[in-house]
PDB file of C-alpha atoms in Angstrom:
ATOM      1  CA  UNK U   1       6.231   2.733 -13.368  1.00 91.00           C
ATOM      2  CA  UNK U   2       2.455   1.724 -12.480  1.00 96.00           C
ATOM      3  CA  UNK U   3      -0.452   3.120 -13.698  1.00 98.00           C
ATOM      4  CA  UNK U   4      -4.021   1.858 -13.671  1.00 98.00           C
ATOM      5  CA  UNK U   5      -7.421   3.789 -13.594  1.00 98.00           C
ATOM      6  CA  UNK U   6      -9.294   4.515 -10.353  1.00 98.00           C
ATOM      7  CA  UNK U   7     -12.963   2.252 -11.330  1.00 98.00           C
ATOM      8  CA  UNK U   8     -14.522   3.600  -8.159  1.00 98.00           C
ATOM      9  CA  UNK U   9     -14.634   6.688  -5.061  1.00 98.00           C
ATOM     10  CA  UNK U  10     -16.381   5.789  -2.555  1.00 98.00           C
ATOM     11  CA  UNK U  11     -17.343   7.962   0.935  1.00 98.00           C
ATOM     12  CA  UNK U  12     -19.167   6.753   3.969  1.00 95.00           C
ATOM     13  CA  UNK U  13     -20.468   8.132   7.266  1.00 94.00           C
ATOM     14  CA  UNK U  14     -20.945   6.425  10.718  1.00 92.00           C
ATOM     15  CA  UNK U  15     -23.909   4.289  11.004  1.00 90.00           C
ATOM     16  CA  UNK U  16     -25.198   2.076  13.360  1.00 90.00           C
ATOM     17  CA  UNK U  17     -22.944  -1.404  13.619  1.00 88.00           C
ATOM     18  CA  UNK U  18     -23.988  -3.402  15.888  1.00 84.00           C
ATOM     19  CA  UNK U  19     -27.153  -3.711  18.729  1.00 81.00           C
ATOM     20  CA  UNK U  20     -24.858  -2.498  21.283  1.00 83.00           C
ATOM     21  CA  UNK U  21     -24.656   0.656  19.402  1.00 79.00           C
ATOM     22  CA  UNK U  22     -21.364   0.271  18.209  1.00 88.00           C
ATOM     23  CA  UNK U  23     -21.106   2.588  14.878  1.00 91.00           C
ATOM     24  CA  UNK U  24     -18.956   2.202  12.053  1.00 93.00           C
ATOM     25  CA  UNK U  25     -18.602   3.847   8.459  1.00 91.00           C
ATOM     26  CA  UNK U  26     -17.252   0.805   6.790  1.00 94.00           C
ATOM     27  CA  UNK U  27     -20.761   0.689   4.052  1.00 93.00           C
ATOM     28  CA  UNK U  28     -19.209   3.103   1.733  1.00 96.00           C
ATOM     29  CA  UNK U  29     -21.496   4.662  -1.717  1.00 96.00           C
ATOM     30  CA  UNK U  30     -19.856   5.258  -4.944  1.00 98.00           C
ATOM     31  CA  UNK U  31     -19.831   8.617  -5.880  1.00 98.00           C
ATOM     32  CA  UNK U  32     -19.427   9.828  -9.745  1.00 96.00           C
ATOM     33  CA  UNK U  33     -18.529  13.560  -8.892  1.00 98.00           C
ATOM     34  CA  UNK U  34     -15.056  15.102  -8.350  1.00 98.00           C
ATOM     35  CA  UNK U  35     -14.864  15.159  -5.007  1.00 98.00           C
ATOM     36  CA  UNK U  36     -12.250  17.247  -2.422  1.00 98.00           C
ATOM     37  CA  UNK U  37      -9.178  15.092  -1.318  1.00 98.00           C
ATOM     38  CA  UNK U  38      -7.457  17.077   1.415  1.00 98.00           C
ATOM     39  CA  UNK U  39      -5.075  15.625   4.444  1.00 98.00           C
ATOM     40  CA  UNK U  40      -6.918  14.247   6.192  1.00 96.00           C
ATOM     41  CA  UNK U  41      -9.396  12.641   3.466  1.00 97.00           C
ATOM     42  CA  UNK U  42     -12.029  12.998   1.138  1.00 98.00           C
ATOM     43  CA  UNK U  43     -14.667  15.558   1.631  1.00 98.00           C
ATOM     44  CA  UNK U  44     -17.783  13.931   2.987  1.00 96.00           C
ATOM     45  CA  UNK U  45     -16.349  10.494   3.899  1.00 96.00           C
ATOM     46  CA  UNK U  46     -16.110  10.471   8.128  1.00 89.00           C
ATOM     47  CA  UNK U  47     -14.699   7.529  10.557  1.00 86.00           C
ATOM     48  CA  UNK U  48     -16.965   6.158  13.550  1.00 75.00           C
ATOM     49  CA  UNK U  49     -13.512   5.469  15.521  1.00 72.00           C
ATOM     50  CA  UNK U  50     -11.101   8.202  14.936  1.00 75.00           C
ATOM     51  CA  UNK U  51      -8.606   7.003  17.253  1.00 65.00           C
ATOM     52  CA  UNK U  52      -7.903   3.594  14.668  1.00 68.00           C
ATOM     53  CA  UNK U  53      -9.400   5.362  11.585  1.00 72.00           C
ATOM     54  CA  UNK U  54      -8.879   8.765   9.835  1.00 78.00           C
ATOM     55  CA  UNK U  55      -5.800  10.808  10.207  1.00 90.00           C
ATOM     56  CA  UNK U  56      -3.124  12.021   7.981  1.00 96.00           C
ATOM     57  CA  UNK U  57      -1.315   8.395   7.589  1.00 97.00           C
ATOM     58  CA  UNK U  58      -5.332   6.887   6.510  1.00 97.00           C
ATOM     59  CA  UNK U  59      -6.609   9.346   4.817  1.00 97.00           C
ATOM     60  CA  UNK U  60      -7.696   7.055   1.980  1.00 98.00           C
ATOM     61  CA  UNK U  61      -8.012   3.237   1.869  1.00 98.00           C
ATOM     62  CA  UNK U  62      -7.460   1.331  -1.477  1.00 98.00           C
ATOM     63  CA  UNK U  63      -8.494  -2.255  -1.602  1.00 98.00           C
ATOM     64  CA  UNK U  64      -7.356  -4.107  -5.242  1.00 98.00           C
ATOM     65  CA  UNK U  65     -10.385  -5.328  -7.213  1.00 98.00           C
ATOM     66  CA  UNK U  66      -8.103  -8.628  -7.867  1.00 98.00           C
ATOM     67  CA  UNK U  67      -8.802  -9.921  -4.528  1.00 98.00           C
ATOM     68  CA  UNK U  68     -12.975 -10.155  -4.914  1.00 98.00           C
ATOM     69  CA  UNK U  69     -12.847 -13.304  -6.760  1.00 98.00           C
ATOM     70  CA  UNK U  70     -10.346 -14.683  -4.140  1.00 98.00           C
ATOM     71  CA  UNK U  71     -13.478 -13.166  -1.634  1.00 98.00           C
ATOM     72  CA  UNK U  72     -16.875 -14.336  -3.958  1.00 98.00           C
ATOM     73  CA  UNK U  73     -15.050 -17.936  -3.962  1.00 98.00           C
ATOM     74  CA  UNK U  74     -14.873 -17.907   0.071  1.00 98.00           C
ATOM     75  CA  UNK U  75     -18.089 -16.335   0.562  1.00 98.00           C
ATOM     76  CA  UNK U  76     -20.197 -17.216  -2.077  1.00 98.00           C
ATOM     77  CA  UNK U  77     -23.056 -16.545  -0.066  1.00 98.00           C
ATOM     78  CA  UNK U  78     -22.528 -12.566   0.853  1.00 98.00           C
ATOM     79  CA  UNK U  79     -23.856 -10.264  -1.601  1.00 97.00           C
ATOM     80  CA  UNK U  80     -22.162  -7.170  -1.434  1.00 97.00           C
ATOM     81  CA  UNK U  81     -19.245  -8.982  -2.687  1.00 98.00           C
ATOM     82  CA  UNK U  82     -20.728  -8.379  -5.966  1.00 97.00           C
ATOM     83  CA  UNK U  83     -20.464  -4.508  -6.000  1.00 96.00           C
ATOM     84  CA  UNK U  84     -17.138  -2.223  -4.840  1.00 97.00           C
ATOM     85  CA  UNK U  85     -16.620  -1.541  -1.180  1.00 97.00           C
ATOM     86  CA  UNK U  86     -16.958  -4.449   0.695  1.00 97.00           C
ATOM     87  CA  UNK U  87     -13.750  -3.734   2.889  1.00 97.00           C
ATOM     88  CA  UNK U  88     -14.638  -0.309   2.615  1.00 96.00           C
ATOM     89  CA  UNK U  89     -12.342   1.300   0.597  1.00 98.00           C
ATOM     90  CA  UNK U  90     -12.578   4.618  -0.563  1.00 98.00           C
ATOM     91  CA  UNK U  91     -10.683   3.757  -3.372  1.00 98.00           C
ATOM     92  CA  UNK U  92     -10.959   0.829  -5.818  1.00 98.00           C
ATOM     93  CA  UNK U  93      -9.169  -0.212  -8.642  1.00 98.00           C
ATOM     94  CA  UNK U  94      -6.884  -2.898 -10.273  1.00 98.00           C
ATOM     95  CA  UNK U  95      -3.172  -2.725 -10.683  1.00 98.00           C
ATOM     96  CA  UNK U  96      -2.259  -2.325  -6.988  1.00 98.00           C
ATOM     97  CA  UNK U  97      -1.896  -5.472  -5.138  1.00 98.00           C
ATOM     98  CA  UNK U  98       0.361  -6.409  -2.140  1.00 98.00           C
ATOM     99  CA  UNK U  99       2.700  -7.909  -4.104  1.00 98.00           C
ATOM    100  CA  UNK U 100       3.146  -4.863  -6.651  1.00 98.00           C
ATOM    101  CA  UNK U 101       2.638  -1.502  -4.414  1.00 98.00           C
ATOM    102  CA  UNK U 102       5.508  -0.683  -1.872  1.00 98.00           C
ATOM    103  CA  UNK U 103       5.808   1.440   0.416  1.00 98.00           C
ATOM    104  CA  UNK U 104       5.674   5.397   0.187  1.00 98.00           C
ATOM    105  CA  UNK U 105       5.138   4.695  -3.979  1.00 98.00           C
ATOM    106  CA  UNK U 106       3.774   8.430  -4.572  1.00 98.00           C
ATOM    107  CA  UNK U 107       0.675   8.956  -7.337  1.00 98.00           C
ATOM    108  CA  UNK U 108      -0.372  11.561  -9.307  1.00 98.00           C
ATOM    109  CA  UNK U 109      -4.910  10.869  -8.498  1.00 98.00           C
ATOM    110  CA  UNK U 110      -6.387  13.820 -10.501  1.00 98.00           C
ATOM    111  CA  UNK U 111      -5.384  17.062  -8.722  1.00 98.00           C
ATOM    112  CA  UNK U 112      -3.937  14.781  -5.811  1.00 98.00           C
ATOM    113  CA  UNK U 113      -0.363  13.811  -5.238  1.00 98.00           C
ATOM    114  CA  UNK U 114      -0.822  10.687  -2.490  1.00 98.00           C
ATOM    115  CA  UNK U 115       1.580   8.194  -0.606  1.00 98.00           C
ATOM    116  CA  UNK U 116       1.439   4.558   0.302  1.00 98.00           C
ATOM    117  CA  UNK U 117       1.910   4.947   4.278  1.00 98.00           C
ATOM    118  CA  UNK U 118       1.526   1.258   5.039  1.00 98.00           C
ATOM    119  CA  UNK U 119      -0.596  -1.468   4.651  1.00 98.00           C
ATOM    120  CA  UNK U 120      -4.116  -2.059   6.102  1.00 97.00           C
ATOM    121  CA  UNK U 121      -4.182  -3.749   9.716  1.00 95.00           C
ATOM    122  CA  UNK U 122      -7.724  -5.893  10.003  1.00 95.00           C
ATOM    123  CA  UNK U 123     -10.002  -5.745  12.483  1.00 92.00           C
ATOM    124  CA  UNK U 124     -13.173  -7.563  14.293  1.00 92.00           C
ATOM    125  CA  UNK U 125     -15.467  -5.407  12.492  1.00 93.00           C
ATOM    126  CA  UNK U 126     -14.306  -7.591   9.183  1.00 96.00           C
ATOM    127  CA  UNK U 127     -15.720 -10.523  10.932  1.00 96.00           C
ATOM    128  CA  UNK U 128     -18.946  -8.815  11.698  1.00 95.00           C
ATOM    129  CA  UNK U 129     -19.513  -6.917   8.698  1.00 96.00           C
ATOM    130  CA  UNK U 130     -18.978 -10.444   6.832  1.00 97.00           C
ATOM    131  CA  UNK U 131     -20.862 -12.254   9.291  1.00 96.00           C
ATOM    132  CA  UNK U 132     -18.105 -14.913   9.161  1.00 97.00           C
ATOM    133  CA  UNK U 133     -15.760 -15.876  12.006  1.00 97.00           C
ATOM    134  CA  UNK U 134     -12.791 -15.922  10.147  1.00 97.00           C
ATOM    135  CA  UNK U 135     -12.369 -12.776   7.698  1.00 98.00           C
ATOM    136  CA  UNK U 136      -9.220 -10.757   9.839  1.00 97.00           C
ATOM    137  CA  UNK U 137      -7.428 -14.475   9.931  1.00 97.00           C
ATOM    138  CA  UNK U 138      -8.148 -15.255   6.191  1.00 98.00           C
ATOM    139  CA  UNK U 139      -6.498 -11.165   5.518  1.00 98.00           C
ATOM    140  CA  UNK U 140      -3.545 -11.875   7.947  1.00 97.00           C
ATOM    141  CA  UNK U 141      -2.672 -15.608   6.292  1.00 97.00           C
ATOM    142  CA  UNK U 142      -3.017 -14.298   2.655  1.00 97.00           C
ATOM    143  CA  UNK U 143      -1.728 -10.180   2.727  1.00 97.00           C
ATOM    144  CA  UNK U 144      -4.846  -9.117   0.734  1.00 98.00           C
ATOM    145  CA  UNK U 145      -4.945  -6.644   3.480  1.00 98.00           C
ATOM    146  CA  UNK U 146      -5.233  -3.492   1.060  1.00 98.00           C
ATOM    147  CA  UNK U 147      -3.512  -0.139   1.305  1.00 98.00           C
ATOM    148  CA  UNK U 148      -3.936   3.232   3.052  1.00 98.00           C
ATOM    149  CA  UNK U 149      -2.328   6.491   1.510  1.00 98.00           C
ATOM    150  CA  UNK U 150      -1.367   9.709   2.839  1.00 98.00           C
ATOM    151  CA  UNK U 151      -2.131  13.168   0.888  1.00 98.00           C
ATOM    152  CA  UNK U 152       1.395  14.804  -0.114  1.00 98.00           C
ATOM    153  CA  UNK U 153      -0.863  17.282  -2.222  1.00 98.00           C
ATOM    154  CA  UNK U 154      -4.706  18.169  -2.086  1.00 98.00           C
ATOM    155  CA  UNK U 155      -6.850  18.517  -5.091  1.00 98.00           C
ATOM    156  CA  UNK U 156     -10.346  17.078  -6.539  1.00 98.00           C
ATOM    157  CA  UNK U 157     -10.045  13.448  -7.646  1.00 98.00           C
ATOM    158  CA  UNK U 158     -12.632  11.349  -9.292  1.00 98.00           C
ATOM    159  CA  UNK U 159     -13.889   8.042 -10.345  1.00 98.00           C
ATOM    160  CA  UNK U 160     -12.078   7.676 -13.980  1.00 98.00           C
ATOM    161  CA  UNK U 161      -9.159   9.142 -13.325  1.00 98.00           C
ATOM    162  CA  UNK U 162      -5.573   7.741 -13.647  1.00 98.00           C
ATOM    163  CA  UNK U 163      -3.652   6.747 -10.654  1.00 98.00           C
ATOM    164  CA  UNK U 164       0.035   7.286 -12.488  1.00 98.00           C
ATOM    165  CA  UNK U 165       2.960   6.738 -10.370  1.00 98.00           C
ATOM    166  CA  UNK U 166       5.891   9.196  -9.734  1.00 98.00           C
ATOM    167  CA  UNK U 167       8.139   7.701  -7.474  1.00 98.00           C
ATOM    168  CA  UNK U 168       9.397   4.450  -6.116  1.00 98.00           C
ATOM    169  CA  UNK U 169      11.977   5.362  -3.152  1.00 98.00           C
ATOM    170  CA  UNK U 170      11.514   2.050  -1.074  1.00 98.00           C
ATOM    171  CA  UNK U 171      11.255  -0.949  -3.554  1.00 98.00           C
ATOM    172  CA  UNK U 172      12.475  -3.202  -1.485  1.00 97.00           C
ATOM    173  CA  UNK U 173       9.550  -2.780   0.959  1.00 98.00           C
ATOM    174  CA  UNK U 174       6.574  -4.248  -1.572  1.00 98.00           C
ATOM    175  CA  UNK U 175       3.360  -3.985   0.715  1.00 98.00           C
ATOM    176  CA  UNK U 176       3.299  -7.753   1.337  1.00 98.00           C
ATOM    177  CA  UNK U 177       6.619  -8.257   2.607  1.00 98.00           C
ATOM    178  CA  UNK U 178       5.698  -4.881   5.287  1.00 98.00           C
ATOM    179  CA  UNK U 179       2.483  -6.471   6.188  1.00 98.00           C
ATOM    180  CA  UNK U 180       3.827  -9.869   6.991  1.00 97.00           C
ATOM    181  CA  UNK U 181       6.715  -8.579   9.374  1.00 97.00           C
ATOM    182  CA  UNK U 182       4.352  -6.141  10.988  1.00 98.00           C
ATOM    183  CA  UNK U 183       1.027  -7.664  10.994  1.00 97.00           C
ATOM    184  CA  UNK U 184       1.466 -11.678   9.842  1.00 96.00           C
ATOM    185  CA  UNK U 185       4.381 -12.454  12.490  1.00 94.00           C
ATOM    186  CA  UNK U 186       7.246 -13.048  10.309  1.00 94.00           C
ATOM    187  CA  UNK U 187       8.908 -10.884  12.820  1.00 95.00           C
ATOM    188  CA  UNK U 188      11.301 -13.296  14.302  1.00 94.00           C
ATOM    189  CA  UNK U 189      14.646 -12.937  13.180  1.00 94.00           C
ATOM    190  CA  UNK U 190      14.586  -9.944  11.324  1.00 96.00           C
ATOM    191  CA  UNK U 191      15.474  -7.280  14.095  1.00 96.00           C
ATOM    192  CA  UNK U 192      17.881  -5.172  11.458  1.00 96.00           C
ATOM    193  CA  UNK U 193      14.506  -4.778   9.541  1.00 97.00           C
ATOM    194  CA  UNK U 194      12.584  -3.716  11.898  1.00 98.00           C
ATOM    195  CA  UNK U 195      14.253  -1.638  13.533  1.00 97.00           C
ATOM    196  CA  UNK U 196      15.324  -0.088  10.144  1.00 97.00           C
ATOM    197  CA  UNK U 197      11.624   0.280   9.835  1.00 98.00           C
ATOM    198  CA  UNK U 198      10.993   2.253  12.781  1.00 98.00           C
ATOM    199  CA  UNK U 199      13.354   5.144  11.835  1.00 97.00           C
ATOM    200  CA  UNK U 200      11.303   5.482   8.694  1.00 98.00           C
ATOM    201  CA  UNK U 201       9.102   8.078   8.035  1.00 97.00           C
ATOM    202  CA  UNK U 202       7.267   7.357   5.249  1.00 98.00           C
ATOM    203  CA  UNK U 203       5.646   4.517   7.224  1.00 98.00           C
ATOM    204  CA  UNK U 204       3.150   5.178   9.326  1.00 98.00           C
ATOM    205  CA  UNK U 205       3.729   6.415  13.210  1.00 97.00           C
ATOM    206  CA  UNK U 206       1.484   3.489  14.587  1.00 97.00           C
ATOM    207  CA  UNK U 207       3.681   0.424  12.202  1.00 98.00           C
ATOM    208  CA  UNK U 208       7.286   2.776  13.260  1.00 98.00           C
ATOM    209  CA  UNK U 209       6.443   2.009  16.696  1.00 97.00           C
ATOM    210  CA  UNK U 210       4.885  -1.669  16.476  1.00 97.00           C
ATOM    211  CA  UNK U 211       7.806  -2.057  14.730  1.00 98.00           C
ATOM    212  CA  UNK U 212      10.412  -0.793  17.252  1.00 97.00           C
ATOM    213  CA  UNK U 213       8.104  -3.227  19.232  1.00 97.00           C
ATOM    214  CA  UNK U 214       9.031  -6.402  17.472  1.00 97.00           C
ATOM    215  CA  UNK U 215      12.689  -6.147  17.173  1.00 95.00           C
ATOM    216  CA  UNK U 216      13.236  -6.059  20.625  1.00 91.00           C
ATOM    217  CA  UNK U 217      11.074  -8.922  21.070  1.00 84.00           C
TER     218      UNK U 217
END
């Protein structure tokens, strides 16, 4: 059973991201007071692109603090890597790297109950945010993606709360394996696994559709 502490809770709202008017809520701030976590995310947290962010399957984003050493070594000039929130995460903690966290893992966090729905699929905004051309490519190569959770039971959460694992129904699907199959290009010859994933309700809907598409390739 995994148990760890939520080191930081972060929320953000859309702000200008590019000169062309593109907006993003990737920049988030730590909050110390309890925040209501509902089915669509943390109270006060917003997304700029509801087509690709937010929703039930992406209620909250977690990024492991263990990965920061790797990124700081790779990009020593990126100042915001010295504080939490560099990847736009809502939940910042140790102990939930992609090799340890599995699809469908359920955790009690404060008053809320959350379920891992999939890993994060990186997009161009990471490159722009970091001012580097290869952040997205590096995430894909290393599987240092972070994870998304849906909310099964709403409730108040705060920094310092314990994340306590309640169930692990899919121990054969660590996020590292899932990410490699769906995003990392490891899908060749894996049609049976992909078809199985496409029929798993616990997997985020967008990734179920992608699994079905890759199975047909």
